[in-house]
Coordinates of C-alpha atoms and ligand atoms in Angstrom, one line a residue:
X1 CA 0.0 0.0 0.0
X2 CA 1.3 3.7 -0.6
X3 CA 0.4 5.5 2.3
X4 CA 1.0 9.1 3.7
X5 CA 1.3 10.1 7.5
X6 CA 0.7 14.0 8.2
X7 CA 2.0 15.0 11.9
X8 CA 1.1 18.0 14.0
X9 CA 2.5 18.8 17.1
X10 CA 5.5 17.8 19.1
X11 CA 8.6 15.8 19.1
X12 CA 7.2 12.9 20.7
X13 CA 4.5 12.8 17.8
X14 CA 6.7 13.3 15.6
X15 CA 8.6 10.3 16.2
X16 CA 5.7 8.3 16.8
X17 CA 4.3 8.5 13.4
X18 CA 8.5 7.9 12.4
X19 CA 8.0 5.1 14.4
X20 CA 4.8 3.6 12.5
X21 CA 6.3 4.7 9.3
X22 CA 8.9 2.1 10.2
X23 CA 6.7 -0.1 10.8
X24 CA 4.5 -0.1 7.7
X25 CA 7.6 0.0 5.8
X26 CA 8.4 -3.4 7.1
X27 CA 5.0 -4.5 5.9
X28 CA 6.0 -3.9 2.5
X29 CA 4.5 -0.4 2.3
X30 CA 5.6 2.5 0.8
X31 CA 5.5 6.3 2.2
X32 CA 4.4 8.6 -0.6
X33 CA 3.8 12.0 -1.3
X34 CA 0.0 13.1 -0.5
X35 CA -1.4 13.1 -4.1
X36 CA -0.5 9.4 -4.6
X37 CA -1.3 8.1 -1.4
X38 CA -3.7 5.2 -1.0
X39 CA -4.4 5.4 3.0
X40 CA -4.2 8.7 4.6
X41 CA -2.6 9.0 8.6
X42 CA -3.1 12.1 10.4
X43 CA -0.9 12.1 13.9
X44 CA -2.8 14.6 15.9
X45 CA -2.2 16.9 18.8
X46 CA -3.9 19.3 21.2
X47 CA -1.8 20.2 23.5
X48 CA -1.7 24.1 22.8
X49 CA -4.5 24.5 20.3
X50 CA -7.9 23.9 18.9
X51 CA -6.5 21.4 16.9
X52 CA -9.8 19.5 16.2
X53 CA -10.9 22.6 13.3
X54 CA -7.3 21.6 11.5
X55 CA -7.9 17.6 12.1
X56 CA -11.5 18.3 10.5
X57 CA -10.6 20.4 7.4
X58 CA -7.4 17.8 6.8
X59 CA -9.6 14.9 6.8
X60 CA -11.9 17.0 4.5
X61 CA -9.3 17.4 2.2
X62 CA -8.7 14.1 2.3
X63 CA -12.0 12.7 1.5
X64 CA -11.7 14.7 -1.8
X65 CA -9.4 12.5 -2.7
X66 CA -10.5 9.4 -1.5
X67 CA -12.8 9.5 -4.0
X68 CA -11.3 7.8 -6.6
X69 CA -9.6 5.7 -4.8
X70 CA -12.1 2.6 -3.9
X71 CA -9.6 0.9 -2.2
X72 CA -8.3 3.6 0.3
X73 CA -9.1 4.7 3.8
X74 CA -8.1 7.0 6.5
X75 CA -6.7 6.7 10.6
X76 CA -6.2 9.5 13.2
X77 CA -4.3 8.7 15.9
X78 CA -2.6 11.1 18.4
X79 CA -4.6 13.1 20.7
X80 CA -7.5 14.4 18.9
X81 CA -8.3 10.9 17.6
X82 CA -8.2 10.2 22.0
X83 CA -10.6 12.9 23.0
X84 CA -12.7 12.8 20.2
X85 CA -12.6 8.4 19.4
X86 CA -15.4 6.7 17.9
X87 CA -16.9 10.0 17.1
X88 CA -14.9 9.9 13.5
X89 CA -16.3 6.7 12.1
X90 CA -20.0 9.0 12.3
X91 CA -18.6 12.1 10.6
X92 CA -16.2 10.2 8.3
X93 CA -17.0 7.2 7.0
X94 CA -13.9 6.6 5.3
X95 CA -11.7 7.1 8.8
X96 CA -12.0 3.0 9.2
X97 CA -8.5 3.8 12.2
X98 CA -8.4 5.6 15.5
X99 CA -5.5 5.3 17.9
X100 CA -4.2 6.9 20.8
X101 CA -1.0 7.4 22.1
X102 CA -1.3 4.0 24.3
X103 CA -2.9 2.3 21.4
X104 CA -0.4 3.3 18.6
X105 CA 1.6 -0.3 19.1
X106 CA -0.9 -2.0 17.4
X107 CA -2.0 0.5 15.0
X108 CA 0.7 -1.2 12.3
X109 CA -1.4 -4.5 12.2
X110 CA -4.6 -2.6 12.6
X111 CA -3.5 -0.6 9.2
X112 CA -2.7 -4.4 7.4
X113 CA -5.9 -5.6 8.4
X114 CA -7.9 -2.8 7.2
X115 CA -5.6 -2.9 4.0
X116 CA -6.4 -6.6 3.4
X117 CA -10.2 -6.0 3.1
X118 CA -11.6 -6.0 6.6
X119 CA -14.3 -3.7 6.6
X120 CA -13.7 -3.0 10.0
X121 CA -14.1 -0.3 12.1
X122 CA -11.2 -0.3 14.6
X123 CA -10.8 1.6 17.7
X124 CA -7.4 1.9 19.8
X125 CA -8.3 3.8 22.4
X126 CA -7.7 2.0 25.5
X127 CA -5.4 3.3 28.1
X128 CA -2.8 0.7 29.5
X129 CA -0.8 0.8 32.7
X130 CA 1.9 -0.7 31.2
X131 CA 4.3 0.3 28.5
X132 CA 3.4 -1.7 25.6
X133 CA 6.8 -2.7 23.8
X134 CA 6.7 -1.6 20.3
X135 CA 8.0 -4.0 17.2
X136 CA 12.0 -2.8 16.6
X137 CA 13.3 -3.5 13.0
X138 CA 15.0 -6.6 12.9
X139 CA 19.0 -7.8 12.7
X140 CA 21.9 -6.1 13.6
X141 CA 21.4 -3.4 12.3
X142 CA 18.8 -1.2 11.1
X143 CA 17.9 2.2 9.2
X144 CA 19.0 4.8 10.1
X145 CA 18.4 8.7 9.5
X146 CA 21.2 10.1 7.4
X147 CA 21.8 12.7 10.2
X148 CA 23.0 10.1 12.2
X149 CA 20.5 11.1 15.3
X150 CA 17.8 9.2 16.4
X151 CA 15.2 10.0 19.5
X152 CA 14.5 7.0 21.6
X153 CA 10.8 6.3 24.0
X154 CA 11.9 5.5 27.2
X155 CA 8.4 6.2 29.0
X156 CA 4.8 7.3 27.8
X157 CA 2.4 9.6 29.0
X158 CA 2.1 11.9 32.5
X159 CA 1.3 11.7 36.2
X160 CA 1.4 15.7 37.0
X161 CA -1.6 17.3 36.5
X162 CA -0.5 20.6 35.7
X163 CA -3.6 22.8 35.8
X164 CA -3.3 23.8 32.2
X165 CA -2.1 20.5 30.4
X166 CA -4.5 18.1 28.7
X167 CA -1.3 16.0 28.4
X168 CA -2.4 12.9 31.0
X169 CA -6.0 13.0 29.8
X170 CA -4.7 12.3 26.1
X171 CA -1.7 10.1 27.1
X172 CA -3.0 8.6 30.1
X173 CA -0.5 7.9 33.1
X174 CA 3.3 7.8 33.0
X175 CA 4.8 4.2 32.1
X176 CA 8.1 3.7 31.9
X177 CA 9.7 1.2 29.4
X178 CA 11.6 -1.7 30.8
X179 CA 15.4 0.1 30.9
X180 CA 17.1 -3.0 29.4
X181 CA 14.6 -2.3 26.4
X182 CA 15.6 1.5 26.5
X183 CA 19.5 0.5 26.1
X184 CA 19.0 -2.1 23.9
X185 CA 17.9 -0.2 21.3
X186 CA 20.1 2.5 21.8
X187 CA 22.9 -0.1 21.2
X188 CA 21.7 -1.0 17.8
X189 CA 21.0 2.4 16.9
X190 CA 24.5 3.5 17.7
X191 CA 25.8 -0.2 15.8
X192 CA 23.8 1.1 12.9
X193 CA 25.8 4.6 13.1
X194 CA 23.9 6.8 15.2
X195 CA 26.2 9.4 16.6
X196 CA 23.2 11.8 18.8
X197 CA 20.7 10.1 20.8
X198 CA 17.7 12.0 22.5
X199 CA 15.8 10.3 25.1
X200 CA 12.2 11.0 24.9
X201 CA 9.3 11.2 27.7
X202 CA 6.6 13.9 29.2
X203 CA 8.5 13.8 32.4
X204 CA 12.1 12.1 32.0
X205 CA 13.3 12.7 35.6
X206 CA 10.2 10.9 37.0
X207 CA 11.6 7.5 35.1
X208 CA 10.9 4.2 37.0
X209 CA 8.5 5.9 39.3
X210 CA 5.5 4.1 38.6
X211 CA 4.0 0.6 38.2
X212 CA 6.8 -0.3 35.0
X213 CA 9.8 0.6 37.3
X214 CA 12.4 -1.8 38.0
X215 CA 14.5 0.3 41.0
X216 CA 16.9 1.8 37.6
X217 CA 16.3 5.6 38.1
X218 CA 17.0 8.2 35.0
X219 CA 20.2 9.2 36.8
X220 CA 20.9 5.4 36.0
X221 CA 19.8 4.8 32.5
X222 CA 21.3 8.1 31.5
X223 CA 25.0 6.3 32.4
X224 CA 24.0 3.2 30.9
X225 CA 23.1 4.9 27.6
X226 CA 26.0 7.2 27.8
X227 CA 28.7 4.3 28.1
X228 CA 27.4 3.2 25.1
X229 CA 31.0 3.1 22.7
X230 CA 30.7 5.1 20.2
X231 CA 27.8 7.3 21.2
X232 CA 29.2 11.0 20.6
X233 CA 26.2 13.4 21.6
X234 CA 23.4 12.4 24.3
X235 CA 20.5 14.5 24.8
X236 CA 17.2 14.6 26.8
X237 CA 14.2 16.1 27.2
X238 CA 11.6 16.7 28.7
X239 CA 12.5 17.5 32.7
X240 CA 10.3 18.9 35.2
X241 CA 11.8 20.8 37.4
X242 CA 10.6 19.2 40.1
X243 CA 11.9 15.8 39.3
X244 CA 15.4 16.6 38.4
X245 CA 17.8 14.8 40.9
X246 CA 21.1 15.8 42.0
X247 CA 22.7 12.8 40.5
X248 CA 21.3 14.3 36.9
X249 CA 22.4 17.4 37.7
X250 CA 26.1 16.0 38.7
X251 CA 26.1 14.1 35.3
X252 CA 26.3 17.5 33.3
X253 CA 30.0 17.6 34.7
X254 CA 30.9 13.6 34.6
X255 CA 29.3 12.5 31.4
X256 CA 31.4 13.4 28.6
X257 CA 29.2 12.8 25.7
X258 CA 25.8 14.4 27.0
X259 CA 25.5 17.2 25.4
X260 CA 25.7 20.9 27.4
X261 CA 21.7 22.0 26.8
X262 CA 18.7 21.1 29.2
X263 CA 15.1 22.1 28.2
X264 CA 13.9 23.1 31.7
X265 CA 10.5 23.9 31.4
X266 CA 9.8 27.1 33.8
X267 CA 6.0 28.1 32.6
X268 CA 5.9 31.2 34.8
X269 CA 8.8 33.1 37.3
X270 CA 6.2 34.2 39.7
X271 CA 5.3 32.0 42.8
X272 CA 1.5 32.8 43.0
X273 CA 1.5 31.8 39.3
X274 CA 3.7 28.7 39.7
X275 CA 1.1 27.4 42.6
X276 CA -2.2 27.9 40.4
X277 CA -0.6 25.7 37.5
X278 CA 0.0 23.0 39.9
X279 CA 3.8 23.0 39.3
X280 CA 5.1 22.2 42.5
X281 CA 8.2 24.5 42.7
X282 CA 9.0 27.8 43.8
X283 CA 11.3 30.7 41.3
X284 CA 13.8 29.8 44.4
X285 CA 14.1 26.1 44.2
X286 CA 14.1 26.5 40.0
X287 CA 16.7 28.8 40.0
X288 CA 18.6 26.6 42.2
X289 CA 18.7 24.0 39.9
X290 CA 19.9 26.7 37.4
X291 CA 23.2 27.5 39.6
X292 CA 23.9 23.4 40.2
X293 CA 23.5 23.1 36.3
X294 CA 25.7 26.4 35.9
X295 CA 28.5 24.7 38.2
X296 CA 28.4 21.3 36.7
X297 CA 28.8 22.4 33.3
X298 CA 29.2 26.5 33.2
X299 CA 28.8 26.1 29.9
X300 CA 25.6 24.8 29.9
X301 CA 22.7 26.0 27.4
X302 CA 19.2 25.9 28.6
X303 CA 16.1 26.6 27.0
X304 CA 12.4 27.0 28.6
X305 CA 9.0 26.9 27.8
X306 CA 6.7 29.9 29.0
X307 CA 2.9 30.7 29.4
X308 CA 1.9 34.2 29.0
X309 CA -1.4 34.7 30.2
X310 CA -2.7 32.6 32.9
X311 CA -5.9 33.0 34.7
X312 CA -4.9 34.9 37.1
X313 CA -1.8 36.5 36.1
X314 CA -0.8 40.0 37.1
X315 CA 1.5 42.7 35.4
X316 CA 3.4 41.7 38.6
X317 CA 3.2 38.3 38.3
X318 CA 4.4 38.5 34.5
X319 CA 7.6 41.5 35.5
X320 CA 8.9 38.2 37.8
X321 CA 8.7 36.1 34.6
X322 CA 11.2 38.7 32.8
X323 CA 13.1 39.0 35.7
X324 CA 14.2 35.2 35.4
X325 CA 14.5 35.0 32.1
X326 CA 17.0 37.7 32.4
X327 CA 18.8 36.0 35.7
X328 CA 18.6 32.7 33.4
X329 CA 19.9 33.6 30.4
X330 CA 17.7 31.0 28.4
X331 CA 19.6 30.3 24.8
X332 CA 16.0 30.1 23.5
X333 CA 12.4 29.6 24.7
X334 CA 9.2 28.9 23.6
X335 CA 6.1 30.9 24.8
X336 CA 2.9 30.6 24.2
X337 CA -0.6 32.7 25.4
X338 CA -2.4 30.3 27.4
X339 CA -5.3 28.4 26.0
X340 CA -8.4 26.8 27.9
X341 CA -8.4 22.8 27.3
X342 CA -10.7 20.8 27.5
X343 CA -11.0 18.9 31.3
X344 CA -8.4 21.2 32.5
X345 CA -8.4 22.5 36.5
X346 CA -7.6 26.1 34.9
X347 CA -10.9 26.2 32.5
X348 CA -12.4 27.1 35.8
X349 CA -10.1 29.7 37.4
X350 CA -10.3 33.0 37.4
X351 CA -10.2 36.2 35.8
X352 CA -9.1 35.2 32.4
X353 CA -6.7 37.5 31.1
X354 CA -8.0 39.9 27.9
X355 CA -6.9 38.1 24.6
X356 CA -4.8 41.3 23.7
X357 CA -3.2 41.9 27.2
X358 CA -1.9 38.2 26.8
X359 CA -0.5 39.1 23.1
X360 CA 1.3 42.2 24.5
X361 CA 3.1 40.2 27.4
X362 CA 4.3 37.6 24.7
X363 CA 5.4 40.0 22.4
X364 CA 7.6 41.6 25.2
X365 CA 8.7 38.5 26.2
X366 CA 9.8 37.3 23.0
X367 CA 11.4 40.7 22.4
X368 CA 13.3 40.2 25.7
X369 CA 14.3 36.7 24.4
X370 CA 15.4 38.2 21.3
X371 CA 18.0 40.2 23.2
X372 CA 19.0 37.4 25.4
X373 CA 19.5 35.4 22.4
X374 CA 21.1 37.5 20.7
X375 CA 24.0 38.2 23.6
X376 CA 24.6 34.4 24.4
X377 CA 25.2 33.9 20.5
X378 CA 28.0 37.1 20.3
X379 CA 29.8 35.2 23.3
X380 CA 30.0 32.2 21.3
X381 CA 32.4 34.5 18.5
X382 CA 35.7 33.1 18.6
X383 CA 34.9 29.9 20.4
X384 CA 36.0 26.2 19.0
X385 CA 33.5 24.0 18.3
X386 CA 32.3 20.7 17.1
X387 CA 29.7 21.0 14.4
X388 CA 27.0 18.3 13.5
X389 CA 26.2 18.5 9.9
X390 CA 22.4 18.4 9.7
X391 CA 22.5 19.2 5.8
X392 CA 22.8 22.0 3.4
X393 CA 22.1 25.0 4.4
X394 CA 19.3 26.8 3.1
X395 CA 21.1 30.3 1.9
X396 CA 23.5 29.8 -0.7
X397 CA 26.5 32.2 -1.7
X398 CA 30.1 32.9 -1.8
X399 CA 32.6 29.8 -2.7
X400 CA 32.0 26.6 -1.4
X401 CA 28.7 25.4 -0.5
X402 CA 27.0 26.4 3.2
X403 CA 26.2 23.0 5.4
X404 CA 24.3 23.3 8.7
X405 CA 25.0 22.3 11.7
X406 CA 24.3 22.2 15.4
X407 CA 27.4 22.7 18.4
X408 CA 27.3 20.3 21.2
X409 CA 24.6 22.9 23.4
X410 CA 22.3 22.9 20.2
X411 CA 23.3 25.8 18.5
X412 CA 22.9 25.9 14.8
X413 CA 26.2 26.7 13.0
X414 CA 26.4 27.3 9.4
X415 CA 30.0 26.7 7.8
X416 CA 31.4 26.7 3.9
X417 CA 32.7 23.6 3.1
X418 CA 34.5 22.7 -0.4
X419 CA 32.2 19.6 -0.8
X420 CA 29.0 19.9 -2.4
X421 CA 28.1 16.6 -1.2
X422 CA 28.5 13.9 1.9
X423 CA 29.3 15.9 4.6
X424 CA 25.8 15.3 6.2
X425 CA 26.3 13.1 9.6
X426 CA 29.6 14.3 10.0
X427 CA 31.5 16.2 12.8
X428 CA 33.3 19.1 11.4
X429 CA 36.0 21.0 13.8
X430 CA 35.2 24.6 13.9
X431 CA 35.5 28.1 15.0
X432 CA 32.7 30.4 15.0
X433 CA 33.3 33.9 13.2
X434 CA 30.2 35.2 13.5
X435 CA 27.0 35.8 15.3
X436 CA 23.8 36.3 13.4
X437 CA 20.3 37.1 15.0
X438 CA 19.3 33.2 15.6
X439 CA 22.0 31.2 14.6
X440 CA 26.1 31.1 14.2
X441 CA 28.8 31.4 11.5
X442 CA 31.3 29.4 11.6
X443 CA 35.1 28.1 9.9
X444 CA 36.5 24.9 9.8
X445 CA 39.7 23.9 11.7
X446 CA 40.2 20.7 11.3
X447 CA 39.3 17.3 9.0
X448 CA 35.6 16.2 9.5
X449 CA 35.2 12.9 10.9
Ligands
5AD501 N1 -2.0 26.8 27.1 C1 -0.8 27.3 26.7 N2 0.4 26.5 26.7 C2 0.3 25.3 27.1 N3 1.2 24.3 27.2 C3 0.7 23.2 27.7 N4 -0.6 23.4 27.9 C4 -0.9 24.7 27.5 C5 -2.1 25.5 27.5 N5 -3.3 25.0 28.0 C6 2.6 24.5 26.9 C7 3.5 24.4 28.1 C8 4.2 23.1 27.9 C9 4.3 23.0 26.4 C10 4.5 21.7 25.8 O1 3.1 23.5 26.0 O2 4.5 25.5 28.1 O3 5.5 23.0 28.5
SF4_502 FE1 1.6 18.6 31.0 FE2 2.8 19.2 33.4 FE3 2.8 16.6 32.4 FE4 4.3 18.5 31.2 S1 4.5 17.8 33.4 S2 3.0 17.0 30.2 S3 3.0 20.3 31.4 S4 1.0 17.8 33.0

C-alpha cells in the first residue's frame, strides 16, 4: 500500500508516526507523497490549540481524494483521535482507524488488516498501565536517518496534572519502558551509526517511578546509555523541574558525551502563578537548579518553555517572569498565550486575562528573548566547536557550498565547506566567526570525521 502520515505537534508525535512509518515499511508499504497516497494518517495533537478545526478540514481534504480511490481509507491517531474516538467513524465514513498514544503499538497491524479487506471499524483507544513494547526493526542493524541522530521512547504519558495541560488526559498515566529495552535499542542504533541520541518522555526525571519501574532511576539509565561506545552526543528532554535529581544534575560535569543543553520547562517566574498551574516549585528552588547546572557544566545551554497569560496573572506576576529569564539567560524559549483545554483544573479559574493583554506580554517577552539570544550567541564569537552537519544549508552564496549544523549545546552553525556533497552526519572542527540574529557562522579547523 502507498500510504502518507501528516504530523502535528510535538517531538514525541513526531517520532511516533516515524516510528509507525517504520513499521508499515516493514509491511511492504511505501511512504508517498499526499497526491499518490492510497491510506491517509493524520498524527494529531492538542496540547496548545484547537487542533480539532485543523484535524476536520485535513480529513476534508482528504476525503476529496479518497474519492477515486475505492480501495483507500483513513486513521487518526494522536490526541485528537483520544478525545474525540469513535466519534470519527460518524462524521467520516472513510476514517476505518483511530489510535491513541497508548494504542499506537498495534496501529501497524490494525493498518494491514484494514488494507487486506476487513471492513472493520477499529478503535485503539484504551489506556494501559503498562508500557506496551513496540515491534524494533529486525538484525543487527537497522535504518537509520542520514543525520545520524535518532530519539528513543523511554516512557509514555504523565502523572502531574498541571492545571493547564491536557497531556495525562490524552496520554494517560506515566509508564516507563523496561530500561534494558531502552539501552538495547540505543545499542543497535549506535551499531547502525547513530552518533546523537535524544531520550524521549513527558517527564524524564520521574523514570521508573510508577508501576513499570524496575529500581533503575533516569540518573541510571542516563549512564547506561552514555557508556554506550561510540555514542558522541546524548541529549534529553523533557524535565520537570521538580523531578530533576542531584545525580542528573552532577552528570552535566561527569558524562562526557551528554550534550551541554537542558530544556527546563519554567511556565511562569512568579510563585503565586507557579502554585495555580500546579507546578510544585518555587522561582527559588528552580533557580537553584539553574546554579547546580551552571556549576556542573558553566557552559551549559538551557532553553524554557513559558505561558503568557494565565488565569490569574498580574502585570506583577508577568515582571517576575522577565526578571528570570533575564537571571537565566535562556539560549531560547518557547512561549505561548495560554489556551483553555478541554477537562483542564484552569478552565475554571479565574479572571481570564484579555486576549490582547496576553498578546502584549508575549510580544515583550519574545522581544526580551530576542535580546538574550542574541547576547549568548556574540559570546559564542571566537569559540572552538564541534559542528553536527544536519544538511545544506538553506542560503547559498560565496565559494564553497554552506552545510548546517548544530554545536554540542544545540546551537545551529552554518560553515562553507568545499564539498557539495557527503558531509551530512559528519562532525566538522570549527570556529565560529560570527553571530547572526538566531543562529552562528562558523570556519572549519580541522578534518571532518
Ligand atoms: N496553554 C498554553 N500553553 C500550554 N502548554 C501546555 N498546555 C498549555 C495550555 N493550555 C505549553 C507548556 C508546555 C508546552 C509543551 O506547551 O508550556 O510546557
Ligand atoms: Fe503537561 Fe505538566 Fe505533564 Fe508537562 S509535566 S506533560 S506540562 S501535566
Amino acid at each position: 500500500m502507498k500510504y502518507h502520515i501528516s504530523t502535528f505537534g510535538c517531538q514525541m508525535n513526531v517520532h511516533d508516526s516515524e516510528w509507525l512509518a517504520r513499521a508499515l515499511d516493514s509491511r511492504g508499504w511505501t511512504a508517498v507523497p499526499e497526491d499518490e497516497a492510497q491510506v491517509f494518517i493524520v498524527n494529531t495533537c492538542s496540547v496548545r490549540e484547537k487542533p480539532e478545526q485543523k484535524v476536520y478540514s485535513e480529513l476534508g481534504r482528504i476525503a476529496g481524494r479518497l474519492r477515486d480511490i475505492p480501495e483507500g481509507f483513513a486513521a487518526v491517531g494522536g490526541c485528537v483521535a483520544q478525545q474525540v474516538g469513535r466519534g470519527f467513524f460518524e462524521r467520516f465514513p472513510f476514517v476505518r482507524l483511530v489510535f491513541g498514544s497508548d494504542g499506537i503499538a498495534n496501529a501497524p497491524n490494525a493498518l494491514e488488516r484494514l488494507a487486506e479487506g476487513s471492513d472493520e471499524k477499529v478503535a485503539l483507544l484504551d489506556f494501559v498501565s503498562l508500557y506496551e513494547e513496540r515491534e524494533q526493526a529486525e538484525g543487527e542493524t537497522v535504518r537509520i536517518a542520514e543525520t545520524r541522530q535518532a530519539f528513543v521512547n523511554i516512557m509514555q504519558g504523565c502523572d502531574n496534572f498541571c492545571s493547564y495541560c491536557i497531556v495525562p488526559y490524552t496520554r494517560g498515566r506515566q509508564k516507563s519502558r523496561h530500561p534494558e529495552a531502552v539501552i538495547e535499542e540505543c545499542r543497535m542504533l549506535v551499531r547502525s551509526g547513530v552518533r546523537e541520541l535524544t531520550l524521549l518522555g513527558q517527564n524524564v526525571n520521574s523514570f521508573g517511578l510508577d508501576k513499570g519501574g524496575v529500581g533503575v532511576s533516569f540518573a541510571d539509565l542516563l549512564r547506561s546509555v552514555a557508556a554506550i561506545p561510540g555514542l558522541d552526543r546524548l541529549r534529553f528532554t523533557t524535565s520537570h523541574p521538580k523531578d530533576i535529581a542531584p545525580e542528573v544534575i552532577a552528570a552535566f560535569g561527569e558524562l562526557e558525551n551528554l550534550c551541554p543543553s537542558l530544556h527546563l520547562p519554567l511556565q511562569s517566574g512568579s510563585d503565586a502563578v507557579l502554585k495555580r498551574m500546579k507546578r510544585r516549585y518555587t522561582r527559588e528552588r528552580y533557580l537553584s537548579i539553574v546554579e547546580g547546572l551552571k556549576q556542573a557544566r558553566p557552559d551549559i545551554a538551557l532553553t524554557t518553555d513559558l505561558i503568557v497569560g494565565f488565569p490569574g496573572e498580574t502585570e506583577e506576576d508577568f515582571q517576575e517572569t522577565l526578571r528570570v529569564m533575564k537571571q537565566v539567560e535562556y539560549e531560547s524559549s518557547f512561549s505561548f498565550k495560554y489556551s483553555d483545554r478541554p477537562g483542564v483544573a484552569a478552565l475554571n479559574m479565574e479572571p481570564k486575562v484579555s486576549p490582547e493583554e496576553a498578546s502584549d506580554r508575549l510580544t515583550r517577552l519574545q522581544n526580551l528573548q530576542n535580546a538574550i539570544t542574541g547576547n549568548s550567541l556574540k559570546k559564542q564569537v571566537g569559540n572552538r566547536t564541534q559542528v553536527l552537519i544536519e544538511g545544506v544549508s538553506r542560503r547559498q552564496d560565496g565559494g564553497g557550498t554552506w552545510w548546517k549544523g548544530r554545536d554540542p549545546a544545540g546551537r545551529i552553525v552554518n560553515l562553507a565547506l568545499p564539498h557539495e556533497k557527503g558531509m551530512t552526519g559528519l562532525m566538522v572542527p570549527a570556529r565560529i566567526t560570527e553571530a547572526k540574529k538566531h543562529s552562528l557562522m562558523g570556519e572549519r579547523t580541522g578534518e571532518p570525521w
